[in-house]
C-alpha cells in the first residue's frame, strides 16, 4: 500500500450535529488536548536549544524507536536491568490526562494524538478511494487512543504462526502464558478462571461500569437469532458469539501501556524517554560484510538533527512507520529505493506485506434522543458495541 498524503483536516462533526452540546464539548476538548501537546513540544524544544536535551555522541545499550503500545512495554522491561542503558524515542508527546477518560476516545481520534493518512487509491482496497489510516503519535500509541477493548487473537491464528515460522513458541499455549503474565484482571466473574486469566500483572483489565441502554436491544436481537452469548471472549467458551468485551480500564479510567508499564519505570536512572523525537534513519555499519545497526538519526523537538549511538536498535514504530524508517535507512526494495535516491544497503521486500484486518464498521440507523445526541439523524452504530448477559453491572 502506497501512502499518498495526509488529508486536510475535516470538520469534527457533520453540519447537522455541529450545533449540539456534545459537538461543542468535544471541539473544546480537542483544543485542550492539542494545546497541551504543543506546550510540551515547546518545552522540549527550549530544553534542546539550551543544551539540556539529549544531545549527540551519547551511547545506549538499546534504543527503542517508537513509544507506542509495544514500545512502552519494551522500554520498561528492558530497563529492569539497571546495568542496561535504554533510550526511548517517540515522535509524539506524553499521554494527556484527558486520554484516560474512556468516553473521550472520540476526542482522541480527532486530536493531534493521531495522524490521519490517506493511502493512494488501489482497485482492491477501500472501493478504490484510498484507505484512510489513523496512526497514533503519543506515548502509549494505540492503547492511549483506541476503543480499549481486550480481545485476544484466536488460538488457531497463533498455532498457524508457529507452523509458518517453525517456532513453537508462537503457539497459543505459549502465548497464553504471556497474556496471563501481563494481566491484572479485576472482574471476579472472569478472573476466577485461572486457566485463562490472572491478577497482579501490570495491565489493568475490567469491564467498563457503564451500559448503554441500546445493548439490551442488541442482546435480544442476537438471542432471537440464536447467536450464543459469551461471558468471557478470552476464555474457554470460544469467540463465536456476542459479548461485552473487557477493556484496558480500572475504576472507569483508561490504562494504556504508557500508564501501566512505562510511567512507573520513568524514575529509573538508566531509562531516558525523548518525546517529539522523529526517527529519520537507522545508522548501519557493514565493515564486517553484514550491515549492523549502530545508532539512530532523529530530529528533535527543536528541529535539530541528532545522532545517538546504540549497541542494539529496536524498531517499534508501527506497521506504517517501521517500514518507512527501514527504507529511509537503505533497507527495502532496491528499485523503489533507487527511485527515491536512497542508497541501497539491503534489498528486501520491506513494506510489501502490509495487510489490515477486514471489519464491519457499523450500521446506519435513525434514532431520537435520548439514544442519540441529535434526534432523527442518521448515526453510525459501531458493530463493536457488543452485548452480553452481565447486565447487573
Short mmCIF file of C-alpha atoms in Angstrom, two decimals:
data_model
loop_
_atom_site.label_atom_id
_atom_site.label_comp_id
_atom_site.label_asym_id
_atom_site.label_seq_id
_atom_site.Cartn_x
_atom_site.Cartn_y
_atom_site.Cartn_z
CA UNK A 1 0.00 0.00 0.00
CA UNK A 2 1.35 3.40 -1.01
CA UNK A 3 0.71 6.41 1.19
CA UNK A 4 -0.35 9.36 -0.91
CA UNK A 5 -0.85 12.21 1.53
CA UNK A 6 -2.16 13.45 4.84
CA UNK A 7 -5.68 14.70 4.09
CA UNK A 8 -6.77 18.19 5.01
CA UNK A 9 -8.43 18.42 8.39
CA UNK A 10 -12.11 17.59 8.10
CA UNK A 11 -14.83 19.14 10.25
CA UNK A 12 -15.10 17.42 13.62
CA UNK A 13 -18.82 16.75 13.09
CA UNK A 14 -21.38 16.72 10.27
CA UNK A 15 -23.17 20.03 9.80
CA UNK A 16 -26.41 18.75 11.31
CA UNK A 17 -24.58 17.88 14.55
CA UNK A 18 -22.34 20.92 14.79
CA UNK A 19 -24.73 22.93 16.99
CA UNK A 20 -25.22 20.17 19.57
CA UNK A 21 -23.84 20.42 23.08
CA UNK A 22 -21.83 17.24 22.53
CA UNK A 23 -20.16 18.68 19.43
CA UNK A 24 -19.30 21.87 21.28
CA UNK A 25 -17.82 19.94 24.20
CA UNK A 26 -15.72 17.61 22.02
CA UNK A 27 -14.45 20.56 19.97
CA UNK A 28 -13.34 22.28 23.17
CA UNK A 29 -11.76 19.07 24.45
CA UNK A 30 -9.77 18.59 21.24
CA UNK A 31 -8.48 22.14 21.58
CA UNK A 32 -7.36 21.46 25.16
CA UNK A 33 -5.56 18.24 24.14
CA UNK A 34 -3.83 19.93 21.21
CA UNK A 35 -2.75 22.90 23.33
CA UNK A 36 -1.23 20.55 25.89
CA UNK A 37 0.73 18.69 23.23
CA UNK A 38 2.03 21.92 21.72
CA UNK A 39 3.07 23.17 25.15
CA UNK A 40 5.09 20.00 25.74
CA UNK A 41 6.70 20.27 22.31
CA UNK A 42 7.78 23.85 23.02
CA UNK A 43 9.25 22.86 26.39
CA UNK A 44 11.20 20.08 24.70
CA UNK A 45 12.41 22.46 22.00
CA UNK A 46 13.53 25.03 24.58
CA UNK A 47 15.38 22.34 26.51
CA UNK A 48 17.20 21.27 23.37
CA UNK A 49 18.09 24.84 22.44
CA UNK A 50 19.68 25.46 25.83
CA UNK A 51 21.75 22.29 25.72
CA UNK A 52 19.58 20.37 28.15
CA UNK A 53 18.33 17.89 25.57
CA UNK A 54 19.71 14.51 24.68
CA UNK A 55 22.50 15.92 22.52
CA UNK A 56 24.87 13.99 20.28
CA UNK A 57 27.61 11.45 20.86
CA UNK A 58 25.74 9.57 23.55
CA UNK A 59 25.66 5.80 23.51
CA UNK A 60 22.99 3.49 24.85
CA UNK A 61 22.77 -0.24 25.09
CA UNK A 62 19.35 -0.21 23.42
CA UNK A 63 17.46 2.48 21.53
CA UNK A 64 13.75 1.76 21.11
CA UNK A 65 12.26 3.74 18.23
CA UNK A 66 8.57 4.30 18.82
CA UNK A 67 6.83 4.61 22.17
CA UNK A 68 3.54 3.03 21.20
CA UNK A 69 1.70 0.08 22.70
CA UNK A 70 4.68 -2.26 22.28
CA UNK A 71 7.44 0.34 22.62
CA UNK A 72 6.35 1.34 26.13
CA UNK A 73 6.42 -2.29 27.21
CA UNK A 74 9.83 -2.87 25.63
CA UNK A 75 11.44 0.18 27.21
CA UNK A 76 10.05 -0.67 30.64
CA UNK A 77 11.02 -4.34 30.51
CA UNK A 78 14.48 -3.76 29.04
CA UNK A 79 15.33 -1.14 31.66
CA UNK A 80 14.51 -3.52 34.53
CA UNK A 81 18.20 -4.43 34.37
CA UNK A 82 19.83 -1.36 35.90
CA UNK A 83 23.06 -2.04 34.01
CA UNK A 84 21.32 -1.62 30.66
CA UNK A 85 21.01 1.95 29.37
CA UNK A 86 17.80 2.38 27.39
CA UNK A 87 16.58 5.30 25.27
CA UNK A 88 13.00 5.51 24.01
CA UNK A 89 12.31 7.88 21.09
CA UNK A 90 8.67 8.89 20.48
CA UNK A 91 7.60 11.28 17.72
CA UNK A 92 4.53 12.42 19.68
CA UNK A 93 4.06 13.68 23.20
CA UNK A 94 3.03 12.30 26.58
CA UNK A 95 -0.42 10.81 27.04
CA UNK A 96 -2.59 13.65 28.38
CA UNK A 97 -4.91 13.27 31.34
CA UNK A 98 -7.91 13.67 29.01
CA UNK A 99 -6.97 10.41 27.27
CA UNK A 100 -7.54 8.44 30.46
CA UNK A 101 -11.30 9.08 30.20
CA UNK A 102 -12.81 6.26 28.09
CA UNK A 103 -15.71 8.43 26.93
CA UNK A 104 -13.26 10.91 25.42
CA UNK A 105 -11.96 8.41 22.85
CA UNK A 106 -13.80 10.27 20.09
CA UNK A 107 -11.82 13.39 21.01
CA UNK A 108 -8.52 11.47 21.00
CA UNK A 109 -9.06 10.39 17.40
CA UNK A 110 -9.81 13.95 16.30
CA UNK A 111 -6.80 15.49 18.05
CA UNK A 112 -3.07 15.81 17.43
CA UNK A 113 -2.62 12.49 19.25
CA UNK A 114 -3.42 10.85 15.91
CA UNK A 115 -2.00 11.43 12.43
CA UNK A 116 -4.52 10.96 9.64
CA UNK A 117 -3.02 9.46 6.50
CA UNK A 118 -4.60 8.80 3.13
CA UNK A 119 -3.36 5.85 1.08
CA UNK A 120 -3.01 6.01 -2.66
CA UNK A 121 -6.10 4.65 -4.38
CA UNK A 122 -5.87 0.94 -5.19
CA UNK A 123 -8.57 -1.04 -7.01
CA UNK A 124 -8.54 -3.87 -4.44
CA UNK A 125 -8.85 -1.69 -1.32
CA UNK A 126 -11.46 0.68 0.12
CA UNK A 127 -13.54 0.82 -3.06
CA UNK A 128 -10.54 2.33 -4.89
CA UNK A 129 -10.92 5.59 -2.96
CA UNK A 130 -7.70 5.38 -0.94
CA UNK A 131 -7.88 3.95 2.56
CA UNK A 132 -7.98 6.36 5.49
CA UNK A 133 -5.43 5.38 8.15
CA UNK A 134 -5.30 6.77 11.68
CA UNK A 135 -1.79 6.46 13.11
CA UNK A 136 -1.23 7.29 16.80
CA UNK A 137 1.59 9.65 17.78
CA UNK A 138 1.66 9.68 21.57
CA UNK A 139 3.29 7.64 24.31
CA UNK A 140 1.17 4.51 24.61
CA UNK A 141 0.30 4.60 20.91
CA UNK A 142 -2.97 2.90 20.09
CA UNK A 143 -3.53 1.93 23.71
CA UNK A 144 -3.77 5.66 24.55
CA UNK A 145 -6.40 6.50 21.93
CA UNK A 146 -8.21 3.34 20.86
CA UNK A 147 -11.56 1.79 21.80
CA UNK A 148 -9.97 -0.01 24.79
CA UNK A 149 -11.38 -3.50 24.13
CA UNK A 150 -9.33 -6.51 25.21
CA UNK A 151 -9.80 -9.27 22.64
CA UNK A 152 -7.01 -11.78 22.21
CA UNK A 153 -6.29 -13.35 18.87
CA UNK A 154 -7.85 -16.67 18.01
CA UNK A 155 -5.97 -19.78 19.14
CA UNK A 156 -5.83 -21.06 15.58
CA UNK A 157 -4.01 -17.94 14.42
CA UNK A 158 -1.18 -18.37 16.93
CA UNK A 159 -0.87 -22.05 16.06
CA UNK A 160 -0.64 -21.06 12.40
CA UNK A 161 2.13 -18.57 13.23
CA UNK A 162 4.04 -21.37 14.96
CA UNK A 163 3.59 -23.62 11.94
CA UNK A 164 4.59 -20.96 9.40
CA UNK A 165 7.70 -19.91 11.33
CA UNK A 166 8.68 -23.34 12.55
CA UNK A 167 8.89 -21.82 16.02
CA UNK A 168 6.63 -23.45 18.60
CA UNK A 169 6.98 -20.51 21.00
CA UNK A 170 4.34 -18.71 18.91
CA UNK A 171 1.65 -21.32 19.54
CA UNK A 172 -1.42 -20.36 21.55
CA UNK A 173 -0.41 -22.39 24.63
CA UNK A 174 2.83 -20.48 24.97
CA UNK A 175 1.28 -17.11 24.08
CA UNK A 176 -1.32 -17.62 26.81
CA UNK A 177 1.47 -17.60 29.40
CA UNK A 178 2.37 -14.06 28.38
CA UNK A 179 -1.23 -12.86 28.21
CA UNK A 180 -1.68 -14.03 31.79
CA UNK A 181 1.65 -12.60 32.92
CA UNK A 182 0.66 -9.13 31.67
CA UNK A 183 -2.86 -9.14 33.08
CA UNK A 184 -4.35 -7.76 36.25
CA UNK A 185 -7.96 -8.81 35.71
CA UNK A 186 -10.23 -7.03 38.17
CA UNK A 187 -13.56 -8.77 37.45
CA UNK A 188 -14.32 -11.73 39.73
CA UNK A 189 -16.72 -13.16 37.15
CA UNK A 190 -13.71 -13.54 34.83
CA UNK A 191 -10.54 -13.78 36.92
CA UNK A 192 -11.68 -16.90 38.80
CA UNK A 193 -10.76 -18.87 35.67
CA UNK A 194 -7.03 -19.08 36.22
CA UNK A 195 -6.61 -21.31 33.18
CA UNK A 196 -7.05 -18.19 31.06
CA UNK A 197 -6.66 -15.20 33.39
CA UNK A 198 -4.59 -13.82 36.23
CA UNK A 199 -4.28 -10.92 38.64
CA UNK A 200 -1.27 -8.89 39.72
CA UNK A 201 0.20 -8.08 36.30
CA UNK A 202 0.86 -4.52 35.17
CA UNK A 203 -2.01 -4.28 32.67
CA UNK A 204 -5.38 -3.45 34.26
CA UNK A 205 -8.36 -5.21 32.66
CA UNK A 206 -12.03 -4.85 33.58
CA UNK A 207 -15.50 -4.24 32.26
CA UNK A 208 -16.48 -0.62 31.98
CA UNK A 209 -19.24 0.12 34.51
CA UNK A 210 -21.50 1.96 32.06
CA UNK A 211 -24.04 0.02 29.97
CA UNK A 212 -25.73 1.92 27.16
CA UNK A 213 -29.49 1.17 27.04
CA UNK A 214 -29.23 0.01 23.42
CA UNK A 215 -27.18 -3.02 24.47
CA UNK A 216 -30.24 -4.81 25.80
CA UNK A 217 -31.94 -4.39 22.44
CA UNK A 218 -28.91 -5.79 20.65
CA UNK A 219 -28.74 -8.71 23.07
CA UNK A 220 -32.40 -9.57 22.46
CA UNK A 221 -31.86 -9.41 18.72
CA UNK A 222 -28.88 -11.75 18.94
CA UNK A 223 -30.81 -14.12 21.19
CA UNK A 224 -33.72 -14.16 18.75
CA UNK A 225 -31.28 -15.16 16.01
CA UNK A 226 -29.88 -17.96 18.16
CA UNK A 227 -26.44 -16.35 18.49
CA UNK A 228 -24.57 -17.66 21.57
CA UNK A 229 -23.96 -15.27 24.44
CA UNK A 230 -20.35 -15.39 25.63
CA UNK A 231 -19.44 -14.04 29.04
CA UNK A 232 -15.65 -14.25 28.53
CA UNK A 233 -14.49 -13.68 24.95
CA UNK A 234 -10.92 -14.53 26.03
CA UNK A 235 -11.78 -17.67 27.95
CA UNK A 236 -12.72 -21.23 27.17
CA UNK A 237 -16.10 -20.52 25.55
CA UNK A 238 -14.62 -19.69 22.16
CA UNK A 239 -15.11 -16.48 20.24
CA UNK A 240 -18.11 -17.18 18.02
CA UNK A 241 -20.99 -15.28 19.57
CA UNK A 242 -21.76 -11.91 21.12
CA UNK A 243 -20.17 -10.44 24.19
CA UNK A 244 -19.29 -7.30 26.08
CA UNK A 245 -15.53 -7.25 25.87
CA UNK A 246 -13.43 -6.30 28.85
CA UNK A 247 -11.32 -3.19 28.47
CA UNK A 248 -7.94 -1.78 29.49
CA UNK A 249 -9.59 0.15 32.31
CA UNK A 250 -9.69 0.26 36.10
CA UNK A 251 -12.22 2.26 38.12
CA UNK A 252 -13.50 3.74 34.88
CA UNK A 253 -10.11 5.05 33.69
CA UNK A 254 -8.02 4.02 30.68
CA UNK A 255 -4.81 2.12 31.46
CA UNK A 256 -2.63 2.36 28.38
CA UNK A 257 0.77 0.68 28.24
CA UNK A 258 2.25 4.11 28.91
CA UNK A 259 0.42 4.19 32.23
CA UNK A 260 0.76 0.52 33.13
CA UNK A 261 4.36 -0.13 32.01
CA UNK A 262 6.35 2.98 31.10
CA UNK A 263 5.25 5.65 33.57
CA UNK A 264 6.19 3.59 36.67
CA UNK A 265 9.63 2.96 35.10
CA UNK A 266 10.45 6.56 34.17
CA UNK A 267 12.11 7.20 37.53
CA UNK A 268 14.90 4.77 36.60
CA UNK A 269 18.25 6.46 36.03
CA UNK A 270 19.09 4.05 33.19
CA UNK A 271 15.96 4.90 31.16
CA UNK A 272 15.54 8.07 29.12
CA UNK A 273 12.36 8.97 27.24
CA UNK A 274 12.58 11.61 24.50
CA UNK A 275 9.23 12.86 23.14
CA UNK A 276 8.71 14.78 19.90
CA UNK A 277 11.73 12.95 18.51
CA UNK A 278 11.16 11.72 14.95
CA UNK A 279 13.49 9.00 13.72
CA UNK A 280 14.98 9.67 10.27
CA UNK A 281 17.03 6.54 9.76
CA UNK A 282 18.92 3.72 11.45
CA UNK A 283 22.70 4.05 11.18
CA UNK A 284 24.36 0.97 9.69
CA UNK A 285 27.91 -0.33 9.78
CA UNK A 286 28.77 -3.14 7.35
CA UNK A 287 32.54 -3.24 7.77
CA UNK A 288 32.26 -6.94 8.62
CA UNK A 289 30.39 -7.62 5.39
CA UNK A 290 26.98 -7.66 7.02
CA UNK A 291 25.06 -4.47 7.92
CA UNK A 292 24.70 -3.93 11.64
CA UNK A 293 22.69 -1.22 13.37
CA UNK A 294 24.92 1.16 15.32
CA UNK A 295 22.59 4.02 16.16
CA UNK A 296 19.72 6.27 15.13
CA UNK A 297 19.50 9.65 13.45
CA UNK A 298 16.46 11.63 14.55
CA UNK A 299 15.01 15.12 14.57
CA UNK A 300 14.28 16.58 17.98
CA UNK A 301 11.50 18.92 19.08
CA UNK A 302 13.55 21.96 18.07
CA UNK A 303 14.05 20.60 14.55
CA UNK A 304 17.70 19.76 15.16
CA UNK A 305 19.05 16.57 13.61
CA UNK A 306 20.65 14.42 16.29
CA UNK A 307 22.60 11.17 16.29
CA UNK A 308 22.65 8.66 19.12
CA UNK A 309 24.82 5.54 19.18
CA UNK A 310 23.49 2.16 20.27
CA UNK A 311 24.58 -1.43 20.66
CA UNK A 312 21.08 -2.52 19.63
CA UNK A 313 18.21 -0.73 17.88
CA UNK A 314 14.61 -1.91 18.23
CA UNK A 315 12.14 -0.54 15.68
CA UNK A 316 8.70 -0.35 17.24
CA UNK A 317 7.12 2.35 15.09
CA UNK A 318 4.06 0.52 13.82
CA UNK A 319 3.09 -1.05 10.53
CA UNK A 320 3.39 2.24 8.64
CA UNK A 321 6.47 3.90 10.09
CA UNK A 322 8.72 0.92 10.86
CA UNK A 323 8.92 0.02 7.13
CA UNK A 324 9.34 3.73 6.32
CA UNK A 325 12.32 4.06 8.66
CA UNK A 326 13.88 0.88 7.28
CA UNK A 327 13.56 2.16 3.72
CA UNK A 328 14.98 5.56 4.68
CA UNK A 329 17.91 3.59 6.11
CA UNK A 330 18.50 1.82 2.80
CA UNK A 331 16.74 -1.41 3.70
CA UNK A 332 13.93 -2.17 1.30
CA UNK A 333 13.00 -2.92 -2.32
CA UNK A 334 16.07 -1.86 -4.33
CA UNK A 335 14.18 -0.42 -7.30
CA UNK A 336 11.93 1.70 -5.11
CA UNK A 337 14.86 3.00 -3.06
CA UNK A 338 16.74 3.93 -6.26
CA UNK A 339 13.69 5.88 -7.48
CA UNK A 340 13.90 7.94 -4.29
CA UNK A 341 17.66 8.39 -4.43
CA UNK A 342 18.28 6.32 -1.29
CA UNK A 343 21.49 4.22 -1.35
CA UNK A 344 20.59 0.53 -1.16
CA UNK A 345 22.14 -1.25 1.80
CA UNK A 346 19.94 -4.35 1.84
CA UNK A 347 17.48 -5.36 -0.90
CA UNK A 348 14.42 -6.69 0.93
CA UNK A 349 10.64 -6.56 0.23
CA UNK A 350 10.05 -4.18 3.16
CA UNK A 351 6.51 -2.82 3.30
CA UNK A 352 5.14 -5.08 0.59
CA UNK A 353 3.30 -7.34 3.02
CA UNK A 354 1.10 -4.64 4.55
CA UNK A 355 -2.32 -6.04 5.49
CA UNK A 356 -5.21 -4.88 7.62
CA UNK A 357 -7.98 -7.00 9.01
CA UNK A 358 -11.44 -6.69 7.44
CA UNK A 359 -14.16 -5.27 9.65
CA UNK A 360 -17.74 -4.06 9.51
CA UNK A 361 -17.60 -0.50 10.77
CA UNK A 362 -21.23 -0.38 11.80
CA UNK A 363 -24.86 0.09 10.90
CA UNK A 364 -26.55 3.30 9.83
CA UNK A 365 -29.76 3.89 11.75
CA UNK A 366 -32.31 6.59 12.51
CA UNK A 367 -32.75 7.37 16.20
CA UNK A 368 -34.01 10.06 18.52
CA UNK A 369 -32.99 11.35 21.92
CA UNK A 370 -32.05 10.13 24.46
CA UNK A 371 -30.43 7.34 22.42
CA UNK A 372 -28.86 9.82 20.03
CA UNK A 373 -27.48 13.24 20.85
CA UNK A 374 -29.19 14.78 17.79
CA UNK A 375 -32.69 13.47 17.15
CA UNK A 376 -33.83 12.00 13.81
CA UNK A 377 -30.30 11.96 12.46
CA UNK A 378 -28.69 9.01 10.67
CA UNK A 379 -25.97 7.80 13.03
CA UNK A 380 -23.27 5.20 12.82
CA UNK A 381 -23.71 2.48 15.44
CA UNK A 382 -20.36 0.66 15.67
CA UNK A 383 -20.54 -3.06 15.19
CA UNK A 384 -18.15 -3.33 18.11
CA UNK A 385 -20.84 -2.28 20.62
CA UNK A 386 -21.23 -5.90 21.63
CA UNK A 387 -23.68 -7.17 24.23
CA UNK A 388 -23.57 -9.78 26.97
CA UNK A 389 -25.68 -11.18 29.79
CA UNK A 390 -23.73 -9.41 32.55
CA UNK A 391 -26.30 -6.63 32.94
CA UNK A 392 -26.05 -6.34 36.70
CA UNK A 393 -23.05 -4.02 36.31
#
